[in-house]
Short mmCIF file of C-alpha atoms and ligand atoms in Angstrom, two decimals:
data_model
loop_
_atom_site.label_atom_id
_atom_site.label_comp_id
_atom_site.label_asym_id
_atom_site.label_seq_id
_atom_site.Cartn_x
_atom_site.Cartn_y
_atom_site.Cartn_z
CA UNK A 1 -21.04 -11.92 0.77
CA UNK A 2 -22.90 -8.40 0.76
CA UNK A 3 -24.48 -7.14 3.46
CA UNK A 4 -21.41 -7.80 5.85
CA UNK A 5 -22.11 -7.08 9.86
CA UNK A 6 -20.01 -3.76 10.40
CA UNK A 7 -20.31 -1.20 13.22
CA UNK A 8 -21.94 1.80 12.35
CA UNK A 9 -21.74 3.35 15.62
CA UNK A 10 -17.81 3.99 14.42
CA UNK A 11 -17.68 5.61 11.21
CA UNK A 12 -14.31 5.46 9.10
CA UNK A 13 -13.73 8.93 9.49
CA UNK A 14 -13.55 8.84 13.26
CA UNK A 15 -11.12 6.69 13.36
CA UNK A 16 -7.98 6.78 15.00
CA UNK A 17 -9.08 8.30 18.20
CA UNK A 18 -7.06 11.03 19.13
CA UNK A 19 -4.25 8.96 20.59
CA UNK A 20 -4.19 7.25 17.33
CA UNK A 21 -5.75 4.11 17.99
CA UNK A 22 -8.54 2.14 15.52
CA UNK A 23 -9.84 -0.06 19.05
CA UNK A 24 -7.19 -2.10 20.57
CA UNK A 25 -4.69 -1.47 17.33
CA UNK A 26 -2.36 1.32 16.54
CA UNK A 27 -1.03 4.11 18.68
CA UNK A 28 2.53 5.20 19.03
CA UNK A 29 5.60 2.90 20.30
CA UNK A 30 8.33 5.33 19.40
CA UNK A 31 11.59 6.46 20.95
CA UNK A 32 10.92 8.84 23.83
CA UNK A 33 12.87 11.44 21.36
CA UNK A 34 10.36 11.09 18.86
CA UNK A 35 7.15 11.44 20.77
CA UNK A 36 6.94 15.48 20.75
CA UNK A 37 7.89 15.30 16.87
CA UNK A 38 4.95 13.08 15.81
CA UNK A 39 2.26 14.81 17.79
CA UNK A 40 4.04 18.04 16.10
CA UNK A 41 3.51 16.29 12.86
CA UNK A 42 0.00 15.47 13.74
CA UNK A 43 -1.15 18.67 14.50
CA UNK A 44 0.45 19.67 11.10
CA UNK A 45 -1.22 17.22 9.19
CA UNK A 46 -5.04 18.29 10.23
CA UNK A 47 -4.39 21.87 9.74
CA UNK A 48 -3.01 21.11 6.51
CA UNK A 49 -6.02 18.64 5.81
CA UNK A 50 -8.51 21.42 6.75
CA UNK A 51 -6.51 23.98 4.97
CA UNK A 52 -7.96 24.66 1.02
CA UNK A 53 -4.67 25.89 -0.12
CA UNK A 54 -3.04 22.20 0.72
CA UNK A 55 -5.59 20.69 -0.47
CA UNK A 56 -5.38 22.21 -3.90
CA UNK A 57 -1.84 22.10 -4.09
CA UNK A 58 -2.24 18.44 -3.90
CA UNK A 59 -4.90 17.87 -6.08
CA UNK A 60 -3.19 20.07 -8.70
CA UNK A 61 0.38 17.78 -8.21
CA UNK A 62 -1.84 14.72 -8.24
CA UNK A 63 -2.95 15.67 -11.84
CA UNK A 64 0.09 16.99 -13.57
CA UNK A 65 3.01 15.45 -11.55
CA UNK A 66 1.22 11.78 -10.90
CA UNK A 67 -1.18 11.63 -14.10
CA UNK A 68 -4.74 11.30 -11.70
CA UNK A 69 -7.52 10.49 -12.35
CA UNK A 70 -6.78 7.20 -12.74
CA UNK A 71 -8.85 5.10 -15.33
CA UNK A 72 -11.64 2.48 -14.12
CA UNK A 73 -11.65 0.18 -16.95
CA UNK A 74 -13.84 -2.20 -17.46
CA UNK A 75 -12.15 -5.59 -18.68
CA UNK A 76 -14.25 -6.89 -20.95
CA UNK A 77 -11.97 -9.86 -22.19
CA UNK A 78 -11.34 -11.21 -18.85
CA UNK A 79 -15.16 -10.55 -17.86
CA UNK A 80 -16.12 -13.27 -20.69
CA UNK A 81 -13.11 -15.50 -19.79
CA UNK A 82 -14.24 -15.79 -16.20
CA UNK A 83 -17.91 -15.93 -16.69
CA UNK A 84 -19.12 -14.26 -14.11
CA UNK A 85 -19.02 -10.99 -12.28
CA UNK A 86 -18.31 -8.05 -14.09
CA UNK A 87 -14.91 -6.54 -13.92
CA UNK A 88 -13.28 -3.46 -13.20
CA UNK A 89 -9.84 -2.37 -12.61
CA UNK A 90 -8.89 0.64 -10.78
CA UNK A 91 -5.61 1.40 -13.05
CA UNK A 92 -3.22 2.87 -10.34
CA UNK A 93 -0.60 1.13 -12.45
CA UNK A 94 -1.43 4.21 -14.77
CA UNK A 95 0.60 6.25 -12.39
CA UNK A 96 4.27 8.47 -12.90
CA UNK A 97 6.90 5.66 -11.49
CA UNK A 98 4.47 3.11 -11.80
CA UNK A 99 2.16 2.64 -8.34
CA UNK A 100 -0.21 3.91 -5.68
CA UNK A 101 2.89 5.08 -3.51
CA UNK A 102 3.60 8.21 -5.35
CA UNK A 103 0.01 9.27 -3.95
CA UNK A 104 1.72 9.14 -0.54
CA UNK A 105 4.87 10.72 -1.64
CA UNK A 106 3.38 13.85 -2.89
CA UNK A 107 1.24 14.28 0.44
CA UNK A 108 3.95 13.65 2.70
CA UNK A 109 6.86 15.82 0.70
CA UNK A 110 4.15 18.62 0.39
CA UNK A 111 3.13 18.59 4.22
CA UNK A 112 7.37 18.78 4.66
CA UNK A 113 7.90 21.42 3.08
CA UNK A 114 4.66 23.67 4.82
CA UNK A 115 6.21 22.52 7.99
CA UNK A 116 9.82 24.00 6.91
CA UNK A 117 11.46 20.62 6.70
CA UNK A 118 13.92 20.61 3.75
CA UNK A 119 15.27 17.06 4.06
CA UNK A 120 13.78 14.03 2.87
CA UNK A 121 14.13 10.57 4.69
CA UNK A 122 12.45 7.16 3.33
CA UNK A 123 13.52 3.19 4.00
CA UNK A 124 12.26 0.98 0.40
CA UNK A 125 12.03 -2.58 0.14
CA UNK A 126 11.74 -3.10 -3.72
CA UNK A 127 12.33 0.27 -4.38
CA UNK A 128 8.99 1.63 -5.09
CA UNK A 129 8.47 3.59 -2.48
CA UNK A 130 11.74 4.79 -2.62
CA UNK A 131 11.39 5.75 -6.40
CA UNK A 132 8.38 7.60 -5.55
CA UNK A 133 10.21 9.52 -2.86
CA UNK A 134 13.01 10.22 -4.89
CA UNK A 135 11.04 11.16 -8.09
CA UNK A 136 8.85 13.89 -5.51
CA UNK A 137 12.21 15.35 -4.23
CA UNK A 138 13.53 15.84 -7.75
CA UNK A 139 10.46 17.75 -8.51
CA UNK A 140 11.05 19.75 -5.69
CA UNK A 141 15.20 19.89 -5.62
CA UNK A 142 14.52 18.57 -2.17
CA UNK A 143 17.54 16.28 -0.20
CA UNK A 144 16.52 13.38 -0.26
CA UNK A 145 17.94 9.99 1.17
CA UNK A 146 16.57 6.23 1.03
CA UNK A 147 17.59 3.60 3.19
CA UNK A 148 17.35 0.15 1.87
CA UNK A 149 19.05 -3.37 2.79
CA UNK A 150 21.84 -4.10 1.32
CA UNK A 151 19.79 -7.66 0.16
CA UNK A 152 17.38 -5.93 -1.08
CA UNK A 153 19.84 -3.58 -3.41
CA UNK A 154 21.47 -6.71 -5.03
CA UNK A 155 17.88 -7.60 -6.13
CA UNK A 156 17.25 -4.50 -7.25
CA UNK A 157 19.84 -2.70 -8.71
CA UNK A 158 17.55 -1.55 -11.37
CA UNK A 159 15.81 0.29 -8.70
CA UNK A 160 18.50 1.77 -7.20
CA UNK A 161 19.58 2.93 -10.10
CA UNK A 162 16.45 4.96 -10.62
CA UNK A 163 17.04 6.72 -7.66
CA UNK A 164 20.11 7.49 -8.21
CA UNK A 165 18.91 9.23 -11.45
CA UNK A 166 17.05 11.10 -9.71
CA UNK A 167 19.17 12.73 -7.28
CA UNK A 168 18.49 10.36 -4.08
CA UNK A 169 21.22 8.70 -2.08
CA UNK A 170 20.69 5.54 -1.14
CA UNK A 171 22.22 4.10 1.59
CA UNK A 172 22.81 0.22 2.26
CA UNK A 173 21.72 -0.83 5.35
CA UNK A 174 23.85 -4.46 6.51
CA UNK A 175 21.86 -5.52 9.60
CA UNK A 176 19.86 -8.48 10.49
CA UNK A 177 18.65 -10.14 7.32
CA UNK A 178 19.69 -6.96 5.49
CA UNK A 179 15.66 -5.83 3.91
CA UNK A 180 13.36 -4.26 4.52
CA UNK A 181 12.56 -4.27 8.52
CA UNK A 182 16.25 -3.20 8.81
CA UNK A 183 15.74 -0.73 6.83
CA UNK A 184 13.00 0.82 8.57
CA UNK A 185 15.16 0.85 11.73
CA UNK A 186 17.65 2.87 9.99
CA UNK A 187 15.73 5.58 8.96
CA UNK A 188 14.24 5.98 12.35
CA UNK A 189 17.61 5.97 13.61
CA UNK A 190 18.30 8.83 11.33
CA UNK A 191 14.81 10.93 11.95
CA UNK A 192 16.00 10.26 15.80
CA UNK A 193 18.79 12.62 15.28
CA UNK A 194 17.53 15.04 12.64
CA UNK A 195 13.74 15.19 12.76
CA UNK A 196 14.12 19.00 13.01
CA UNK A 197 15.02 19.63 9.85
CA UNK A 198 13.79 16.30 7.98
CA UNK A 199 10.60 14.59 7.55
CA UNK A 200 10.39 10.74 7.29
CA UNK A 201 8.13 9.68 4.48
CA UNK A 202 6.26 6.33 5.63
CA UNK A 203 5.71 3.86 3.06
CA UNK A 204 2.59 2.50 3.66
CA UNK A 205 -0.63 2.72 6.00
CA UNK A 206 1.68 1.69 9.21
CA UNK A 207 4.16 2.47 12.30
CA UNK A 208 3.62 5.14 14.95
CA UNK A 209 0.35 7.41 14.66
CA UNK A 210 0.12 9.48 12.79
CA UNK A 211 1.58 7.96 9.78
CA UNK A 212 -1.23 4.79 9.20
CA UNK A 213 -3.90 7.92 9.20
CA UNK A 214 -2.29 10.38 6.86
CA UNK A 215 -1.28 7.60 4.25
CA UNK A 216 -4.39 6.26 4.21
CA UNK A 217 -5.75 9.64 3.47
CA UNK A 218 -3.97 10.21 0.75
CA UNK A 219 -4.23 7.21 -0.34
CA UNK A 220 -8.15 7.79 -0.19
CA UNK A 221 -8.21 9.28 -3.37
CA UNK A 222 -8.30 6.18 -4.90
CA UNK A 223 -11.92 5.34 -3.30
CA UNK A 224 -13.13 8.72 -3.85
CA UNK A 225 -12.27 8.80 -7.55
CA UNK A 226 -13.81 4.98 -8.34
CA UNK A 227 -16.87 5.70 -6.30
CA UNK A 228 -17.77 8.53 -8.41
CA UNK A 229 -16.57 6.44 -11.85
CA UNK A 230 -18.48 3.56 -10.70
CA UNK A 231 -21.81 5.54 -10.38
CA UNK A 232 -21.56 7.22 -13.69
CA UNK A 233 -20.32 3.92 -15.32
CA UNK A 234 -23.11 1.45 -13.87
CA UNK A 235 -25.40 4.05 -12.06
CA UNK A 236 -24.18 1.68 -8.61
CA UNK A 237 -21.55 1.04 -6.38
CA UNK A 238 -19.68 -2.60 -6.90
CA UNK A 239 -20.77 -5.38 -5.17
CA UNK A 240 -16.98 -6.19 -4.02
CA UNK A 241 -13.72 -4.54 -4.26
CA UNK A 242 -10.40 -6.60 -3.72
CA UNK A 243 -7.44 -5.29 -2.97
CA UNK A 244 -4.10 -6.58 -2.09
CA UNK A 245 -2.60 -5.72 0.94
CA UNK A 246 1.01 -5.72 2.07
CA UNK A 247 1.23 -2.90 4.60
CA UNK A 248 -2.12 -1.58 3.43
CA UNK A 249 -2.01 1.58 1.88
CA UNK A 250 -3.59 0.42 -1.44
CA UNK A 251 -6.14 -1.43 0.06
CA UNK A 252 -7.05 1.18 2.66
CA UNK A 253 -7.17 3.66 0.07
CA UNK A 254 -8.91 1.31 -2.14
CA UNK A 255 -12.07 0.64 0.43
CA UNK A 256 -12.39 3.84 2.56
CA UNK A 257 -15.26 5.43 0.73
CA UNK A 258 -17.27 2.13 0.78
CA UNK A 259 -16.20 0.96 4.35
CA UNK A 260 -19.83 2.84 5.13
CA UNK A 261 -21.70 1.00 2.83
CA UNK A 262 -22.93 -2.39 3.61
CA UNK A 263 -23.97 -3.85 0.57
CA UNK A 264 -20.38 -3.35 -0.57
CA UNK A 265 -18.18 -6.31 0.26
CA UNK A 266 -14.52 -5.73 0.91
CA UNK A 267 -11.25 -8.46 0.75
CA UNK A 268 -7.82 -7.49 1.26
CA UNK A 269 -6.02 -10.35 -0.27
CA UNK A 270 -2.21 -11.36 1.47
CA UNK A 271 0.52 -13.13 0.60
CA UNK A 272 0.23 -16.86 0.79
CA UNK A 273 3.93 -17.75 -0.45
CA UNK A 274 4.79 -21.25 -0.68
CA UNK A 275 2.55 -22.25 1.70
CA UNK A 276 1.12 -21.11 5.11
CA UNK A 277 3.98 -22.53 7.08
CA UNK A 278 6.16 -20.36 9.72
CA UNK A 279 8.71 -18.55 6.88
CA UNK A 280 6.59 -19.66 4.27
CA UNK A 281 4.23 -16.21 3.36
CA UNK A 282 3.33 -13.26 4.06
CA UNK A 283 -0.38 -13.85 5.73
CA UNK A 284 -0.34 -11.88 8.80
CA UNK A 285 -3.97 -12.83 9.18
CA UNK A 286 -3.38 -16.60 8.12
CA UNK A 287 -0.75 -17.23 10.66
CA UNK A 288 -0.26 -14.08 13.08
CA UNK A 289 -0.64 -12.90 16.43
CA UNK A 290 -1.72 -9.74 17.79
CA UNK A 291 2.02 -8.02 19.01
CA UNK A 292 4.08 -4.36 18.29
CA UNK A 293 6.51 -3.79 15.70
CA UNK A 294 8.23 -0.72 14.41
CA UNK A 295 5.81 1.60 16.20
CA UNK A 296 1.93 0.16 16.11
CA UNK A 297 0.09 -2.43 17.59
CA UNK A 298 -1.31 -4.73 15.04
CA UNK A 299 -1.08 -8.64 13.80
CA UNK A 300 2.02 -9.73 13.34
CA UNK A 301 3.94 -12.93 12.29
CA UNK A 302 5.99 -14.14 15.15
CA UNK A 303 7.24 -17.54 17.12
CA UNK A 304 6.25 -18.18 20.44
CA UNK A 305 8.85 -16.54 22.24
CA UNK A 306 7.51 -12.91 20.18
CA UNK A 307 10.71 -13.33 17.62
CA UNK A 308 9.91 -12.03 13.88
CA UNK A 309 9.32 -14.83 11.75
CA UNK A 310 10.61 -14.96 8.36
CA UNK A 311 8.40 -13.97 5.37
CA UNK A 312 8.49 -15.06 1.91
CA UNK A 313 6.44 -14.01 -1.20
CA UNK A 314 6.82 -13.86 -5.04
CA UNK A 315 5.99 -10.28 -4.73
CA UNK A 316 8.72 -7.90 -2.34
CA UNK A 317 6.00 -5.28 -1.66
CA UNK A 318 3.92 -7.99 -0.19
CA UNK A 319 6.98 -9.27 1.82
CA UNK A 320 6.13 -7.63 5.31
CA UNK A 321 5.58 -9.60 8.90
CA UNK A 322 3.49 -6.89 10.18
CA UNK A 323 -0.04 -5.16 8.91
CA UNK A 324 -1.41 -1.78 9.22
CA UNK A 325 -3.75 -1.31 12.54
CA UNK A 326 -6.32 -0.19 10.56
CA UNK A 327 -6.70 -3.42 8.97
CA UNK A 328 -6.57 -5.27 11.95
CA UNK A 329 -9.32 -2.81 13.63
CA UNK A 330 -11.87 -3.73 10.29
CA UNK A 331 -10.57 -7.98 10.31
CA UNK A 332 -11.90 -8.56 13.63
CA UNK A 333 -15.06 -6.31 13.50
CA UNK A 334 -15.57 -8.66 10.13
CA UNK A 335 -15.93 -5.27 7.87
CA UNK A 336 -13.07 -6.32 6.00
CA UNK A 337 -12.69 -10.46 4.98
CA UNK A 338 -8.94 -11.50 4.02
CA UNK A 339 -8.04 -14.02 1.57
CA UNK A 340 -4.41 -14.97 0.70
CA UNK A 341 -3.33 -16.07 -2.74
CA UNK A 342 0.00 -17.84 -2.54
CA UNK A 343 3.06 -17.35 -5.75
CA UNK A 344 1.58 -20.07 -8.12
CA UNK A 345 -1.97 -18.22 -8.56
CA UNK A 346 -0.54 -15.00 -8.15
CA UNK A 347 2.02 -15.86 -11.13
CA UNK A 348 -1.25 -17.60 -13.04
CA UNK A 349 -3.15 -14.19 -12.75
CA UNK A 350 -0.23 -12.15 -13.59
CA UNK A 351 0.30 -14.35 -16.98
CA UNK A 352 -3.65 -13.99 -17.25
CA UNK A 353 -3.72 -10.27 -17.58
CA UNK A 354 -1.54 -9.96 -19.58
CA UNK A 355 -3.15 -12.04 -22.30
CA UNK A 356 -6.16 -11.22 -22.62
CA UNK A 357 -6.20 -8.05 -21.42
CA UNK A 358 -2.72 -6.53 -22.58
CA UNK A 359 -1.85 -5.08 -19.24
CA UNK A 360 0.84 -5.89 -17.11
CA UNK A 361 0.19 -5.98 -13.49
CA UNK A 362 2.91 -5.80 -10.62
CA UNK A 363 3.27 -9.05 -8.37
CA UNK A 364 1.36 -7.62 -5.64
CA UNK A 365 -1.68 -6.56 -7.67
CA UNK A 366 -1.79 -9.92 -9.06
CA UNK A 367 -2.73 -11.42 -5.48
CA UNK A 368 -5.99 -9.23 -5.68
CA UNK A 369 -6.10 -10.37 -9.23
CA UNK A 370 -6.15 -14.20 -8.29
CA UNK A 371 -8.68 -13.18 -5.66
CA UNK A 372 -10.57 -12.23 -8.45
CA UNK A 373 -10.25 -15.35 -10.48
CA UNK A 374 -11.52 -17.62 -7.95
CA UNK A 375 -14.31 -15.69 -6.87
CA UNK A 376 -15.69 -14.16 -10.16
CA UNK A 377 -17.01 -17.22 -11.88
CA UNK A 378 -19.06 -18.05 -8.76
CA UNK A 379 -20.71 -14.54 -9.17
CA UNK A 380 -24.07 -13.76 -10.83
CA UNK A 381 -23.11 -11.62 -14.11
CA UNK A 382 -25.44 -9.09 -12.63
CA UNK A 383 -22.77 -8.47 -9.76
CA UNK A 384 -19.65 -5.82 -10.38
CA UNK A 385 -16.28 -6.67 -8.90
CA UNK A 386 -13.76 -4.00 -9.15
CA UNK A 387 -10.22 -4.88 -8.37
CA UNK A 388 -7.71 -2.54 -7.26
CA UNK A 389 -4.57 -2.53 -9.49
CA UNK A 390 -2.19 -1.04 -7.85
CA UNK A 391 0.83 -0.81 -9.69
CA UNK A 392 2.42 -2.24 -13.38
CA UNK A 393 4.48 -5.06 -13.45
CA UNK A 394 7.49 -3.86 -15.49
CA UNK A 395 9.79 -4.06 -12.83
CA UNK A 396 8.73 -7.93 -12.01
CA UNK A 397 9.33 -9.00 -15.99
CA UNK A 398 12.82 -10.92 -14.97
CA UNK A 399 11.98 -11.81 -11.92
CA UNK A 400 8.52 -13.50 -12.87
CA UNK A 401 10.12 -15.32 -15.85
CA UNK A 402 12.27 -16.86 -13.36
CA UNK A 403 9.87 -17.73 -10.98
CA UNK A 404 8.39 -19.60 -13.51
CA UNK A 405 11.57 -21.22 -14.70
CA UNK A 406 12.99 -19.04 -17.61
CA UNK A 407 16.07 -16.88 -17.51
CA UNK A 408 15.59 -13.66 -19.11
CA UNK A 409 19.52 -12.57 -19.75
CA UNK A 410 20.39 -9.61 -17.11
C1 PLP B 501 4.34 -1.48 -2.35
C2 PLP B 501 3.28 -2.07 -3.20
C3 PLP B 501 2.18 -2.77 -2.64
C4 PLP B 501 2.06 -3.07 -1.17
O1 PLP B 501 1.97 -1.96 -0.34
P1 PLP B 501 0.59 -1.52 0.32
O2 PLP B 501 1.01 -0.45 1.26
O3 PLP B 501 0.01 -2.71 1.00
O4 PLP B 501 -0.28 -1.02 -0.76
C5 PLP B 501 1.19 -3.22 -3.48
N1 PLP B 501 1.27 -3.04 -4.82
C6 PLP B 501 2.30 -2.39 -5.39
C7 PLP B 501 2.31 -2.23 -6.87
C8 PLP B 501 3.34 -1.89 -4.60
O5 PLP B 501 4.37 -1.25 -5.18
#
């Protein structure tokens, strides 16, 4: 499991290339329209990268708007239940609104605003992102609008309510199956038109270059911070850090600093859904073919004739048919491994935590989480797993009661 063949003639940090390919996977499939904007945004994002004043303006928001540094907490209960491995999480559910995504938000609403763009643009499948984006724009008194499907707003009014709150509009979107891929059309439909005065902020570590770069740098903070708590924790790096990964961003961010180091083993773990079936999860790597979608070349889940299959998981943030390039650059140089965990285990892990630790995890962490319980007890108590937790799991509460057959009233 350690010491995993990777290619050390292509460090992480060179990676895209300049055209925004990691090997054969990425680049930019946009609308002819949009191809001078995302090099302009490009550009914009290294000088701001290189620039101190950026990056301290971040850092600063990180810590008094988002609450970072995160804690890595070492659970000792679930340690001794396991018996095995020793456990860390990486509390990103620790976070203001909740997740890893508002380490994006900030980023992208901050490199907005240094390039004069006023107005805020962002698509949300279970409204995380879009709370994120919305709770960023506040801060700033920035317009700011989130497309979602109109599906996907029935499920989560809660959400959308939240948003609301904060000053977003959100806008159904009724096409196609009415969620999330819909919605991502519709807010490049809008940047199409307006991209002079409004910024589109990505979700996750996907679409056109440069967007699976810049999230995953901001979403590198995770990585930096637990390197440096692991070391003065243990004196070491982990042994393996598991992450779950819907478009990627978490798990990106969650393995960058250690993608160098070989003795550190590294699993993104996917949705397995009911069952690896066409329609029946969320395992791009499990059941996918190499294709484009929305702006990237990457794995994707599609029929024969290159139609989007249907996707189902337990957890909507995990409910994607496409993965980020950079993902599919690492699975087939074998520097990343990917596991899938499908609803039952990720629902067993979820209950888990919560007992006898006391924390709640979101759906999606709990993936990595089940990861966790199946390899852990087959690890030498010597060896240190650290799991990524990327977000809480208040907003799953009535959903995950139902899913395991109680109904919580509304
Ligand atoms: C959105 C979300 C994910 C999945 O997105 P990635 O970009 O793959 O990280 C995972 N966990 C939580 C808590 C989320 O909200």
């Amino acid at each position: 499991m350690n010491n995993v063949p990777h290619d050390s003639a292509a460090p992480r940090h060179a990676l895209p290339d300049a055209t925004g390919h990691f090997g054969r996977f990425g680049g930019t499939y946009a609308p002819e329209t949009l191809m001078t904007p995302l090099a302009e945004l490009g550009a914009a994002y290294l000088a701001a990268r290189d620039d101190p004043a950026f990056r301290d303006g971040l850092a600063a928001l990180l810590r008094d708007f988002a609450g970072r540094p995160t804690l890595l907490y070492f659970a000792e209960r679930l340690t001794r239940h396991l018996g095995g491995a020793k456990i860390y999480l990486k509390r990103e559910d620790m976070l203001h609104t909740g997740a890893h995504k508002i380490n994006n938000a900030i980023g992208q609403v901050l490199l907005a605003r240094r390039m004069g763009k006023r107005r805020i643009i962002a698509e949300t499948g279970a409204g995380q992102h879009g709370t994120a984006t919305a709770a960023v724009c506040a801060r700033f008194g920035m317009e700011c609008v989130i497309y979602m499907g109109a599906t996907d707003m029935e499920r989560q009014a809660l959400n959308v309510y939240r948003m609301r709150l904060m000053g977003a509009e959100v806008r159904a979107v009724n096409a196609g199956q009415r969620t999330l891929k819909e919605a991502v059309n519709e807010a490049f439909r809008d940047w199409v038109s307006s991209v002079r005065t409004t910024h589109y902020v990505l979700g996750t570590a996907y679409g056109a270059h440069p967007f699976p770069m810049m999230v995953r740098d901001f979403q590198g903070v995770i990585s930096r911070e637990s390197r440096a708590q692991m070391l003065s924790a243990e004196g070491r790096l982990p042994d393996h850090v598991v992450a779950c990964v819907g478009g990627g961003s978490n798990a990106i961010g969650a393995f960058f600093e250690y993608l160098d180091e070989p003795g550190v083993a590294l699993t993104g773990v996917e949705a397995g859904g009911r069952a690896i079936v066409p329609g029946g999860h969320a395992a791009r790597f499990a059941g996918g073919k190499v294709g484009v979608l929305q702006g990237c070349k990457t794995y994707i889940l599609q029929d024969g004739e290159g139609q989007i299959e249907g996707t189902h998981s337990v957890s909507a943030g995990l409910d994607y048919a496409a993965v980020g390039p950079e993902h599919a650059y690492y699975h087939e140089r074998g520097r990343i491994v990917f596991a899938h965990a499908d609803d039952a285990a990720a629902l067993d892990a979820f209950q888990l935590l919560c007992r006898v630790e006391g924390i709640l995890p979101a759906l999606e962490s709990s993936h990595a989480l089940a990861h966790a319980v199946k390899i852990a007890p087959h690890m030498p108590p010597e060896k240190i797993l650290l799991v990524n937790l990327s977000g809480r799991g208040d907003k799953d509460v009535w959903h995950a009661a139902r899913a395991m057959g109680e109904l919580l009233p509304q």
